[in-house]
Amino acid sequence: MTDDLRGLRPQHPSLYQLAADGHSLEFLYAQCPSCGRLAFPANVPGCGHCGDPLQQARIVARPGSATLLEFVTLHVPLLPGLETPRIAGDIRIADGVVEEGVIAVSDESQLHAGMELCAVAVPLPSGEEFTCRFVPALQGGAA
Ligand SMILES: [Zn+2]
């Protein structure tokens, strides 16, 4: 198995893309032309910080580093095909931008609120797409 997923497509191409290393992810934001802050996802109808309609916004990619705010272990699949148990968390991916994400660790003892995470690509069973998972930042560079 390889960590290089460049042959696969992102499951949600409007949200993230593969970074140059072929393994970690970058998130795609709209950079607000009025206040300069980042809006996510990039296709939101307006800047959450100042209300600019973002019609002139530039799409920018930023490394998928993040901060874990809180987390919970889910034992029931909320959607068909979701693996369980899975650990979901509220994750701050940019200033003022908090998203829910799945953290790819085996149990909660490896996590604590406030720790740094990074987003990595994980292949889906189809073999054609990858999805986004978060891992503790110290593991991010390991193969
Ligand atoms: Zn703005």
PDB file of C-alpha atoms and ligand atoms in Angstrom, residues 32 34-36 47 49-52, ligand 1:
ATOM      1  CA  CYS A  32     -12.747  37.928   1.505  1.00  0.00           C
ATOM      2  CA  SER A  34     -13.230  43.316   2.056  1.00  0.00           C
ATOM      3  CA  CYS A  35     -11.763  42.074   5.334  1.00  0.00           C
ATOM      4  CA  GLY A  36      -9.118  39.657   4.056  1.00  0.00           C
ATOM      5  CA  CYS A  47     -18.294  36.314   4.380  1.00  0.00           C
ATOM      6  CA  HIS A  49     -16.865  37.854   9.335  1.00  0.00           C
ATOM      7  CA  CYS A  50     -18.021  41.039   7.584  1.00  0.00           C
ATOM      8  CA  GLY A  51     -20.932  40.062   5.308  1.00  0.00           C
ATOM      9  CA  ASP A  52     -19.213  40.747   1.990  1.00  0.00           C
TER      10      ASP A  52
HETATM   11 ZN    ZN B   1     -15.138  39.662   5.047  1.00  0.00          ZN
END
